Coordinates of C-alpha atoms and ligand atoms in Angstrom, one line a residue:
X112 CA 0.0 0.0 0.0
X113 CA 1.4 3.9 -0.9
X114 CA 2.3 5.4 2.3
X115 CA -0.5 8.2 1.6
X116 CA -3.0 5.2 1.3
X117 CA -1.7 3.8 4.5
X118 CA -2.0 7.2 6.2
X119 CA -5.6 7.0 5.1
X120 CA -6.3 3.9 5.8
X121 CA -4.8 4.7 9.6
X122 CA -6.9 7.4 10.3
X123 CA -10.2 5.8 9.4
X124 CA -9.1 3.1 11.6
X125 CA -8.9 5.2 14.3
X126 CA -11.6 7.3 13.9
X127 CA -14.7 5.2 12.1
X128 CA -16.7 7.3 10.0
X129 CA -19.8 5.9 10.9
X130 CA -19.2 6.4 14.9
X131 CA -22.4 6.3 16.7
X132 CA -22.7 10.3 17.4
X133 CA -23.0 11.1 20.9
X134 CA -25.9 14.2 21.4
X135 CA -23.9 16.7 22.7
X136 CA -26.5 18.6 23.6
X137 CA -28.7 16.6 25.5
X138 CA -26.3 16.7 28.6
X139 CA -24.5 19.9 28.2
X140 CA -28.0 22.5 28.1
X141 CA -26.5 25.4 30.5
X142 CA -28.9 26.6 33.3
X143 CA -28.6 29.8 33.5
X144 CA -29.3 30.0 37.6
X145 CA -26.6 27.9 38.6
X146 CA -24.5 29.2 36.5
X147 CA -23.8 32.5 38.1
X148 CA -24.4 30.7 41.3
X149 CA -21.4 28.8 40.0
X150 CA -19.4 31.8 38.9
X151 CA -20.3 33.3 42.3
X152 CA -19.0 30.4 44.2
X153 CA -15.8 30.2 42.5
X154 CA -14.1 32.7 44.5
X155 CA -11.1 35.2 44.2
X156 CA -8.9 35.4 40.6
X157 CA -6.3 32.1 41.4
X158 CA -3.5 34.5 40.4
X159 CA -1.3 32.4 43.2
X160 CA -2.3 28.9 42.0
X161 CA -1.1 30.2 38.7
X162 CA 2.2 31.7 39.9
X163 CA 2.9 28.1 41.2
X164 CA 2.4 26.4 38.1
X165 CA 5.0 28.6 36.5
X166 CA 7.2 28.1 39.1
X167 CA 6.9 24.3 38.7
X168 CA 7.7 24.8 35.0
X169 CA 10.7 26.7 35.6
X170 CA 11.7 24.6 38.7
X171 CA 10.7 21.2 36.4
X172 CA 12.6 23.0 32.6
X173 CA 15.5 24.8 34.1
X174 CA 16.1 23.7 37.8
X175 CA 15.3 27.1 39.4
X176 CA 13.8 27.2 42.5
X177 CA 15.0 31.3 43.3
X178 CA 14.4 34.4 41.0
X179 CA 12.2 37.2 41.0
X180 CA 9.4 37.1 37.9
X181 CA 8.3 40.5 37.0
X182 CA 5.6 41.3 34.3
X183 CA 3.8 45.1 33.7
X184 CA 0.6 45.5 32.7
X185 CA -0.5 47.3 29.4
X186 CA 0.7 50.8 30.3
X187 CA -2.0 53.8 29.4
X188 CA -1.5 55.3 26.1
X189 CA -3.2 57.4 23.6
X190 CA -3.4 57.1 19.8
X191 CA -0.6 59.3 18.6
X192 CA -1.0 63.2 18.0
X193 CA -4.6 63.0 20.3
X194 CA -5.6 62.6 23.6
X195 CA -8.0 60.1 22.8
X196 CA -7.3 56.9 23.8
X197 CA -7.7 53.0 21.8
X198 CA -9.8 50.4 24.0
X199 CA -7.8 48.8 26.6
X200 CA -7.1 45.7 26.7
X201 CA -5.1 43.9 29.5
X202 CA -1.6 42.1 28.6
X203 CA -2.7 38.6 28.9
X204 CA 0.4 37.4 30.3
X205 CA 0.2 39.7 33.6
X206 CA -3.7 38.7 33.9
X207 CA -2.6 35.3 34.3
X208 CA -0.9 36.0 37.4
X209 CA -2.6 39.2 38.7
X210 CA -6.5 39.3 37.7
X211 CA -6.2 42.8 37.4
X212 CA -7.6 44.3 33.9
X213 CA -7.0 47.7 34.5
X214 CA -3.7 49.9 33.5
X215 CA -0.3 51.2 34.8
X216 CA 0.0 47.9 36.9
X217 CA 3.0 45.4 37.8
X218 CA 3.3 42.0 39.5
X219 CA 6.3 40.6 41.1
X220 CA 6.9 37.0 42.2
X221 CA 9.1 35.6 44.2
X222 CA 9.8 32.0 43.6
X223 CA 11.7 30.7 47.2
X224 CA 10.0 32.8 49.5
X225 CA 6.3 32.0 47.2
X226 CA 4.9 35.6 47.6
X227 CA 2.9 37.3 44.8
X228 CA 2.7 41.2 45.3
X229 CA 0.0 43.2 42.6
X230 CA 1.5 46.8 42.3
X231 CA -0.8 49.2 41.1
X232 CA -1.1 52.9 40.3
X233 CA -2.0 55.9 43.1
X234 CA -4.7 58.3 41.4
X235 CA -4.6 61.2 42.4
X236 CA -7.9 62.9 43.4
X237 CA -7.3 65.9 41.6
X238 CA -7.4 63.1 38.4
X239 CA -10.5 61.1 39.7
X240 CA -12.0 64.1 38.8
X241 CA -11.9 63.1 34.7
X242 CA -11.7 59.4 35.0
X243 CA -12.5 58.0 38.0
X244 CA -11.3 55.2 40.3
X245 CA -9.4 52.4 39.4
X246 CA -9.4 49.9 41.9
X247 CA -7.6 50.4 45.2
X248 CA -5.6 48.1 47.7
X249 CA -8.7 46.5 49.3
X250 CA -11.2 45.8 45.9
X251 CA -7.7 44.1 44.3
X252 CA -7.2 41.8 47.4
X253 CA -11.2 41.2 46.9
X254 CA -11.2 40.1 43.1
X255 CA -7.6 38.2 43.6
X256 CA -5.6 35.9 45.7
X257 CA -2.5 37.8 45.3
X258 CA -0.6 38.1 48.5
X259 CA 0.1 41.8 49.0
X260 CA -1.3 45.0 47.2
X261 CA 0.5 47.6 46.9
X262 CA 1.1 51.2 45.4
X263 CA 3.7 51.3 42.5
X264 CA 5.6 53.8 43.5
X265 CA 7.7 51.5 46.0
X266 CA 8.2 49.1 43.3
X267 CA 11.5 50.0 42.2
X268 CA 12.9 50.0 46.2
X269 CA 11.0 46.3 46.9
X270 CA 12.9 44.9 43.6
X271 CA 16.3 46.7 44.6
X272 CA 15.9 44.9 47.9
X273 CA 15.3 41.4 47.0
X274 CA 17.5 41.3 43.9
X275 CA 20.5 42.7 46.4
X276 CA 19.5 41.2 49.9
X277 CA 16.8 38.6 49.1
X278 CA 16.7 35.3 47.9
X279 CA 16.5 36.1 44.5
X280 CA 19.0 35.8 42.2
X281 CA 17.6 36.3 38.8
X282 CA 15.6 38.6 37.6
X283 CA 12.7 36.6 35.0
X284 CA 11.0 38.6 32.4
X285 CA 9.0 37.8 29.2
X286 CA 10.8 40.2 26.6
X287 CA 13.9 41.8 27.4
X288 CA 12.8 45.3 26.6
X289 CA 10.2 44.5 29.5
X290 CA 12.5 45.5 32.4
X291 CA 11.2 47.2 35.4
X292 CA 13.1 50.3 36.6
X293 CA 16.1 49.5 38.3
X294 CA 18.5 52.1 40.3
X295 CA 21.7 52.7 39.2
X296 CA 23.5 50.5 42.0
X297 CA 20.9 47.0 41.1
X298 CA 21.0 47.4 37.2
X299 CA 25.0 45.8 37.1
X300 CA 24.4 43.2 40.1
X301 CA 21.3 41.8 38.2
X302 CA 21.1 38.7 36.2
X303 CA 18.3 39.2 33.5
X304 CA 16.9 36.0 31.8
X305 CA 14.7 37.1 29.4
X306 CA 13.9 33.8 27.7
X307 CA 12.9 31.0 30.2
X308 CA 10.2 32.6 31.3
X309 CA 7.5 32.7 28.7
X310 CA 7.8 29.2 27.3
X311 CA 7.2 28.1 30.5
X312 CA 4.1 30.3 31.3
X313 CA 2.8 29.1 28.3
X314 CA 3.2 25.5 29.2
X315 CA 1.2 26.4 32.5
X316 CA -1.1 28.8 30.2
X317 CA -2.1 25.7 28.3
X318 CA -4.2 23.6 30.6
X319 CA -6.4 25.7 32.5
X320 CA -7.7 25.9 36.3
X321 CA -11.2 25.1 37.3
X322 CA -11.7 29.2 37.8
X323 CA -10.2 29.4 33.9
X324 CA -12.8 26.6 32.6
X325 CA -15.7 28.4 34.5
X326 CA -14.9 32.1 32.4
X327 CA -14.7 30.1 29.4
X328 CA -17.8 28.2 29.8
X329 CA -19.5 31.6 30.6
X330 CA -18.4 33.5 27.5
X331 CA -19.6 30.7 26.1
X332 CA -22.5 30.7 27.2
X333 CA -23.0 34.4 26.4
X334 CA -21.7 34.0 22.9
X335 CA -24.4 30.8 22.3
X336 CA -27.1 32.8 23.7
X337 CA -26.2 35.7 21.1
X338 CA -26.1 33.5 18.3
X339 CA -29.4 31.9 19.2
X340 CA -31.0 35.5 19.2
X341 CA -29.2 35.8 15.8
X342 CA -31.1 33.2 14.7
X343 CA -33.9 33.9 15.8
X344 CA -33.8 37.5 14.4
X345 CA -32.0 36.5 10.9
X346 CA -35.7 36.7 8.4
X347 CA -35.4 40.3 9.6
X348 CA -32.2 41.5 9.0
X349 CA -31.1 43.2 5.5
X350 CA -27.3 43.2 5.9
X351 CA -25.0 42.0 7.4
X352 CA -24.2 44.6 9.8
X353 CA -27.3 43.4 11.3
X354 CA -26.2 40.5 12.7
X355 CA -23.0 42.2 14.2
X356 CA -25.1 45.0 15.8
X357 CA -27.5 41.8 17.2
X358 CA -24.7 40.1 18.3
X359 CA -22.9 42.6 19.4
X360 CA -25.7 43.6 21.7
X361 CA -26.8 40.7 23.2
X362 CA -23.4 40.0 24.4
X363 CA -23.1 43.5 25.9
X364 CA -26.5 43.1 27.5
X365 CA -25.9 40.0 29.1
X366 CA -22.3 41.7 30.9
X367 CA -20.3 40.8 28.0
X368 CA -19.1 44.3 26.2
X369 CA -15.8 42.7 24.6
X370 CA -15.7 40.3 21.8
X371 CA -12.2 38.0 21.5
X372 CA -12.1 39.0 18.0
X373 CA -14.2 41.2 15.4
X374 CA -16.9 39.7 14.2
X375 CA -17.3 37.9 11.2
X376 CA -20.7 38.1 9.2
X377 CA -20.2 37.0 5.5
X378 CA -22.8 36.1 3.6
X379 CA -22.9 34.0 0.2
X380 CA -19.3 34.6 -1.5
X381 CA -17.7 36.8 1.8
X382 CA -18.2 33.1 3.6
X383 CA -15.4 31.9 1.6
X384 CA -13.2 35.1 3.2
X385 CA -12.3 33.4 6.2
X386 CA -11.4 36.8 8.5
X387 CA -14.3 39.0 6.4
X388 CA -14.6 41.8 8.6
X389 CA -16.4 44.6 6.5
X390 CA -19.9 43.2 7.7
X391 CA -21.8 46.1 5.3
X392 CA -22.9 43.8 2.4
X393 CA -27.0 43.1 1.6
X394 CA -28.1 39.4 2.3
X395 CA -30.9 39.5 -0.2
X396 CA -29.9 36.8 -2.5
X397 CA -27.6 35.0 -0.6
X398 CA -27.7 31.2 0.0
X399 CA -26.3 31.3 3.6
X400 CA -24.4 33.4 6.3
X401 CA -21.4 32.3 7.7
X402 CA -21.6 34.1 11.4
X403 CA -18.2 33.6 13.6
X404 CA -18.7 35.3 16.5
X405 CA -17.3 35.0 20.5
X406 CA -17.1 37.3 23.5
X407 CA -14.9 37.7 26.6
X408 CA -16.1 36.6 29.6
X409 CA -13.1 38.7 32.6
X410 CA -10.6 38.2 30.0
X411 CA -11.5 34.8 28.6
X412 CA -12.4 33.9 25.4
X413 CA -15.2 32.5 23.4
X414 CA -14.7 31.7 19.9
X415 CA -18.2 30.4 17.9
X416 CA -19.2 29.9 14.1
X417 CA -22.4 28.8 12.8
X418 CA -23.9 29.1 9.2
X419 CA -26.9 29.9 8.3
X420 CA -29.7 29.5 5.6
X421 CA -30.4 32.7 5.1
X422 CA -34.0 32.2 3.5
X423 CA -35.0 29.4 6.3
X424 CA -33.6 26.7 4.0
X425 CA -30.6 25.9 2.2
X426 CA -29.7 25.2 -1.5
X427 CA -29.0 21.7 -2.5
X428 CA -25.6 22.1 -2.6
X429 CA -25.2 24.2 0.3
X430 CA -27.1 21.7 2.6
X431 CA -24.3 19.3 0.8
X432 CA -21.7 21.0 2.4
X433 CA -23.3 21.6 5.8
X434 CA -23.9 17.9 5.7
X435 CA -20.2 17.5 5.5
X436 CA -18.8 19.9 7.8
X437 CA -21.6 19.1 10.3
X438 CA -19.9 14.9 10.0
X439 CA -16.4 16.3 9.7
X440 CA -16.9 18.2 13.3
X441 CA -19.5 15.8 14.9
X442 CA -16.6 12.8 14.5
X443 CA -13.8 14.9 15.5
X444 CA -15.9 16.6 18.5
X445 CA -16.5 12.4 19.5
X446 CA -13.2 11.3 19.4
X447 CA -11.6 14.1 22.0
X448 CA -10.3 12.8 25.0
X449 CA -6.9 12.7 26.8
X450 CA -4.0 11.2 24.7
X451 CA -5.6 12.2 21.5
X452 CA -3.0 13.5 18.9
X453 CA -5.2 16.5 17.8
X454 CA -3.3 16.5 14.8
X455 CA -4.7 13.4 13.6
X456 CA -8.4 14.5 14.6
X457 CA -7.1 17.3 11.9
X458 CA -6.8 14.8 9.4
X459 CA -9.7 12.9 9.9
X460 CA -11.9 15.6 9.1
X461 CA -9.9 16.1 6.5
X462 CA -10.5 12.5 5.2
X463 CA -13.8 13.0 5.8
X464 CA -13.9 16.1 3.2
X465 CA -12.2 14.6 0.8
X466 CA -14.3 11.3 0.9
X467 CA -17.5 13.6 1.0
X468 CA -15.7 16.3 -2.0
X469 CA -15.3 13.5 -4.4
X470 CA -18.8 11.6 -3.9
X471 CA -19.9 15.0 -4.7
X472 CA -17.8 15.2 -7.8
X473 CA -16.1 18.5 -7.0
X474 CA -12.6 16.2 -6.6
X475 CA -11.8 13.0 -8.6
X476 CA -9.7 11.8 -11.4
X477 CA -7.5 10.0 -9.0
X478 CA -7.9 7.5 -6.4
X479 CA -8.3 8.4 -2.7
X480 CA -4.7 7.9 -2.0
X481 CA -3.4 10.2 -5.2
X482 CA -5.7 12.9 -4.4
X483 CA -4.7 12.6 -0.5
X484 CA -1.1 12.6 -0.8
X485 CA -1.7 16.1 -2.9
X486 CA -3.1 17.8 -0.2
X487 CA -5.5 18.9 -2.8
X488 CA -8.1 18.7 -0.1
X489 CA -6.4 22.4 1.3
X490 CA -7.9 24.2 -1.6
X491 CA -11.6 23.5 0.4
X492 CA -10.6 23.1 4.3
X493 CA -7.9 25.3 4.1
X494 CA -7.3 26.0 7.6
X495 CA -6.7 23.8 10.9
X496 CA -8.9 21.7 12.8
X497 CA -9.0 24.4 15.5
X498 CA -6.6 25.8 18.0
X499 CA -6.2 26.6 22.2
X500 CA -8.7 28.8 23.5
X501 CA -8.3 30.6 26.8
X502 CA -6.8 34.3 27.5
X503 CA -6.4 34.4 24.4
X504 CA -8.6 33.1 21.1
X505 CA -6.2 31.7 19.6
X506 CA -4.1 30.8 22.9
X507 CA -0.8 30.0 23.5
X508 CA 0.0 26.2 22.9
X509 CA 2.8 25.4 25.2
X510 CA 5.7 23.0 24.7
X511 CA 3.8 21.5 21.1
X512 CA 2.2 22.2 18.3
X513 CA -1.2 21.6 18.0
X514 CA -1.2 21.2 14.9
X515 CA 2.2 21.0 13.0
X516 CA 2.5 20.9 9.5
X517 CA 5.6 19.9 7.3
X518 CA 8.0 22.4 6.1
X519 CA 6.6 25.0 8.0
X520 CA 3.5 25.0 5.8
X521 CA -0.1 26.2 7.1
X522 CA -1.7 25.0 9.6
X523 CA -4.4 23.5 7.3
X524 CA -2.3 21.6 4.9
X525 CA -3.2 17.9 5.2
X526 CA 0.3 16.2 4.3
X527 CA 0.4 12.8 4.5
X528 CA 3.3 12.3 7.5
X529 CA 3.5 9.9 10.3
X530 CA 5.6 12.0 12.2
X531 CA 3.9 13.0 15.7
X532 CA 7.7 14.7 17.5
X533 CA 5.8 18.1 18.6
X534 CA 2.8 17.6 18.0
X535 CA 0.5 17.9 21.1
X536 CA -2.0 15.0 22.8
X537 CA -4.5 16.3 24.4
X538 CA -4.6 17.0 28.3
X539 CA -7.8 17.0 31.0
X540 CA -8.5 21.4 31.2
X541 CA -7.3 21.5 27.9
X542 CA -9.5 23.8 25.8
X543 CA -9.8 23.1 22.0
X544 CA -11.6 24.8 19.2
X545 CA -13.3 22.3 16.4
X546 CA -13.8 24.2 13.6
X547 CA -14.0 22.4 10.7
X548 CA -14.9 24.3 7.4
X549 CA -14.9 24.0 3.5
X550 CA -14.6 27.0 1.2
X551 CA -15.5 28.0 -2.6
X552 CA -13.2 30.7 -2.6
X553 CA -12.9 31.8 -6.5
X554 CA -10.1 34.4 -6.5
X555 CA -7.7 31.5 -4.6
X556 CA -8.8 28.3 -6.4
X557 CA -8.9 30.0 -9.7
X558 CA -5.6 31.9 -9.2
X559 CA -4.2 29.7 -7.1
X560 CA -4.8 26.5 -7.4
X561 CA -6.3 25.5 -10.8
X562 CA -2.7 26.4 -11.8
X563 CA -1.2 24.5 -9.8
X564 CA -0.1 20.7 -10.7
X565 CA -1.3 18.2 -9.4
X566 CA -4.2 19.6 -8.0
X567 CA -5.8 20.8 -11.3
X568 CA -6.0 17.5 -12.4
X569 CA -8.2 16.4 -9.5
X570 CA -10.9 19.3 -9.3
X571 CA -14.0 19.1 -11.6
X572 CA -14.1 22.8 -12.7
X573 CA -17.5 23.2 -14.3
X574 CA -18.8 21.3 -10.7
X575 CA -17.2 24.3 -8.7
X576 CA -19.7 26.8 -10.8
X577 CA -22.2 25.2 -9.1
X578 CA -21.0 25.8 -5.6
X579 CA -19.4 29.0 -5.8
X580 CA -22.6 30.5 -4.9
X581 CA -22.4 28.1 -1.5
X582 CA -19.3 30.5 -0.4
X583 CA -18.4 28.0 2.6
X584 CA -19.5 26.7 5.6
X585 CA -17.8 26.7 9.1
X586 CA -19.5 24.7 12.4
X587 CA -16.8 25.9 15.4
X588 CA -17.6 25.0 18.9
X589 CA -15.2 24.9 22.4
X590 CA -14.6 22.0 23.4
X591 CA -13.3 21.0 27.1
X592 CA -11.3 18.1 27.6
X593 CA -12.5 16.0 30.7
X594 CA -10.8 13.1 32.6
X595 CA -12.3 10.5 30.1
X596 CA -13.6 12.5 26.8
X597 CA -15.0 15.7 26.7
X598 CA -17.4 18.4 27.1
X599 CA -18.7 20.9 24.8
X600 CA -18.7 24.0 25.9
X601 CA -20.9 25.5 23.3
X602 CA -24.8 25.1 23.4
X603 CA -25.6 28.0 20.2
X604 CA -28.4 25.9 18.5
X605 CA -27.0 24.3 15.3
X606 CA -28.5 21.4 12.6
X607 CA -32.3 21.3 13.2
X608 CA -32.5 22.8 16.4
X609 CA -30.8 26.1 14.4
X610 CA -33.2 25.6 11.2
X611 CA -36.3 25.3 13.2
X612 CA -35.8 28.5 15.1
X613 CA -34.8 30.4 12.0
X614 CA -38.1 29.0 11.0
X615 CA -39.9 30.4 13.5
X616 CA -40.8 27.1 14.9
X617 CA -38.7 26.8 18.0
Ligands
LIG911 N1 -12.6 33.4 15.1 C1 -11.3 33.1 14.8 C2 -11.1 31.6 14.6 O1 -12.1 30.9 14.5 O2 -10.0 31.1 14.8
LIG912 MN1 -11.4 29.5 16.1
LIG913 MN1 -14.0 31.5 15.1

């Protein structure tokens, strides 16, 4: 057997197409009530239980058991040449081990002597005046676990004092340019290591804390909630901008005012634009809506995509496709559980579109295993599986890949490889995105890919006129990995709960 076919032949033996589908719904409906009872019951920010785990990293990586991590906060700043000032938003990194989203703050650690100190900024109240508050001493000891509050200003004497006295040694930053201020009597005593220090919060970063899983499952639940009222909404909108401004909105109104990323309503050909932004376009004669959504929940991220029938039911060929991204991310979402190479659940659903693409004649010409070992199937699912989702959307994936592709390629390029050295299993608190899609993107498959060999031999051109029209369809829901499998974390209505209510028949 060709080592593409074997690949194949691999991955369907690991992941059966015709799995029995679990309902994910059925156990995972979110009630509301004991949800914020939930949130409420979860107590302060874990900033310390998060300092530890980078300490065990660097202790467990590089043997260090003394040193003094600093990381500031996202300084204020105003748009150059005005006084106005962009949005803030909160370096992730500090968050992490501070739970304070507000600006002009620092955090120290000290790794022997275990003692987190949050150092925020003195307003004066001749300044409360135009802005306000931000948080003092005793509402940052309230919101966070942190072991000492205090006012920045003695920052610079505290760090002189344990880098030249204490029991740290080092001084542990994320970017060199990051230094706090140092007199001039520390700066040549001080050993700097600006490099062991973020790969090893990021290896913490990567499996979340119970406190981390419950933000995430409230922006999702937030998120689903707006994309139900989408749905519900959607034989009334005219443009696109309508479904932002709904989704938008909802969030907002349920405590939610930041999305994790802009979002994404493209309808009929802007579906195959997979970061459309411009949301201004008419949906009158448009097959579907492609609507990829996701708040912030204190930080945290959602990240959310369904599509749409835009008059209540789909074309032929568009319910085509949503019948085989729906399979391609019901039998990947099945098959998550500790251990799992994520990279393979990648290919599977790639196997899966590539199976489904040529019984629908858009690929052929070739057997499975020549059209495979192509990687012509990247000219429809052109992107990953999914990635982390946590502080950030697209989070940070610690000592692996996710998904890691040969020569450096995209992340969506199905290769046919057996090689799984830094690729990443999945982990219990693990949070995943599966987000299958496939695309009828004209501009890249007609300047693009028709002229390239050997993939123009295997796509059925006049088929593609056919489905250009579809523009694509992405299903993307956050999954949780649990002790034994997983949960999903995302309850927007999708299939024929989401056509019904469209419908006006929920
Ligand atoms: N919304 C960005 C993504 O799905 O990755
Ligand atoms: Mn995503
Ligand atoms: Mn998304």
């Amino acid at each position: 057997m060709a080592k593409s076919a074997k690949w194949l032949a691999e991955v369907e033996e690991e992941f059966d197409f015709g799995l029995d589908l679990v309902d994910e719904f059925d156990a995972l409906l979110v009630n509301v009530t004991s949800e914020e009872e939930k949130l409420a019951a979860l107590g302060k920010f874990p900033a310390k239980l998060h300092a530890r785990k980078v300490a065990a990293e660097l202790s467990s990586q590089h043997e260090v058991s003394s040193g003094l991590i600093y990381l500031s906060g996202e300084p204020s700043l105003t748009y150059e040449d005005s006084d106005q000032a962009p949005p803030f938003r909160q370096r992730r990194y500090f968050y992490y081990l501070s739970g304070a989203n507000f600006a002009d703050c620092a955090v120290t650690y000290d790794i022997k002597t275990d003692h987190l100190v949050l150092w925020i900024p003195y307003i004066e109240p001749r300044k409360v005046l135009w802005y306000g508050f931000t948080p003092g001493p005793e509402e940052c000891r309230a919101k966070s676990d942190v072991d000492d509050v205090r006012y920045i200003d003695g920052m610079k004497e505290y760090i002189a004092q344990r880098l030249l006295y204490g029991s740290a040694d080092t001084l542990y930053l994320l970017h060199a340019n990051h230094a706090p201020p140092l007199s001039a009597d520390t700066r040549p005593k001080v050993r700097i290591d600006a490099s062991s220090l973020r790969p090893c919060m990021d290896a913490a970063r990567v499996v979340k804390s119970d406190y981390e899983v419950a933000m995430i499952r409230k922006a999702n639940a937030v998120s689903s909630a707006a994309h139900r009222r989408a749905a519900e909404l959607l034989s009334t909108f005219k443009n696109e901008r309508e479904i932002e401004a709904v989704f938008r909105s909802t969030c907002a109104l349920r405590g939610a005012k930041n999305q994790a990323y802009p979002v994404i309503a493209g309808s009929g050909e802007n579906a195959a634009t997979l970061h459309y932004e411009d949301n201004d376009e008419d949906l009158k004669g448009r097959q579907l809506v492609v609507i990829d959504a996701g708040c912030e929940w204190d930080c945290y991220a959602s990240d959310v995509t369904r599509t749409l029938p835009i008059s209540g039911r789909f074309s032929d060929e568009a319910a085509e496709i949503y019948t085989l991204v729906d399979k391609m991310q019901r039998e990947c979402i099945s098959a998550v559980r500790p251990g799992v190479l994520y990279y393979k659940l990648h290919l599977h659903a790639a196997a899966v579109a590539l199976v489904g693409l040529m019984r629908l004649g858009i690929l052929g010409n070739g057997t499975v295993g020549q059209i495979w070992s192509a990687g012509t199937i990247a000219a429809f699912f052109p992107h990953g599986l999914g990635h982390h989702i946590g502080l950030e959307v697209h989070d940070v994936t610690g000592r692996d890949r996710l998904l890691l592709l040969e020569g450096g390629e995209s992340d969506g390029d199905a290769k046919d490889t057996s090689a799984t050295d830094g690729r990443q299993r999945l982990e219990k608190n693990m949070i995943v995105t599966i987000e299958p899609g496939i695309y009828f993107c004209r501009e890249y498959i007609e300047g693009y890919v028709l002229k390239t060999e050997p993939h123009c031999r295997y796509i059925n051109k006049d088929m593609l006129e056919k489905y250009y029209p579809v523009g694509g369809v992405r299903i993307e829901d956050d999954i949780l990995v649990t002790e034994d499998g997983y949960e999903n974390l995302t309850d927007a209505p999708k299939g024929e709960e989401l056509f019904r209510i469209i419908n006006g028949k929920a």
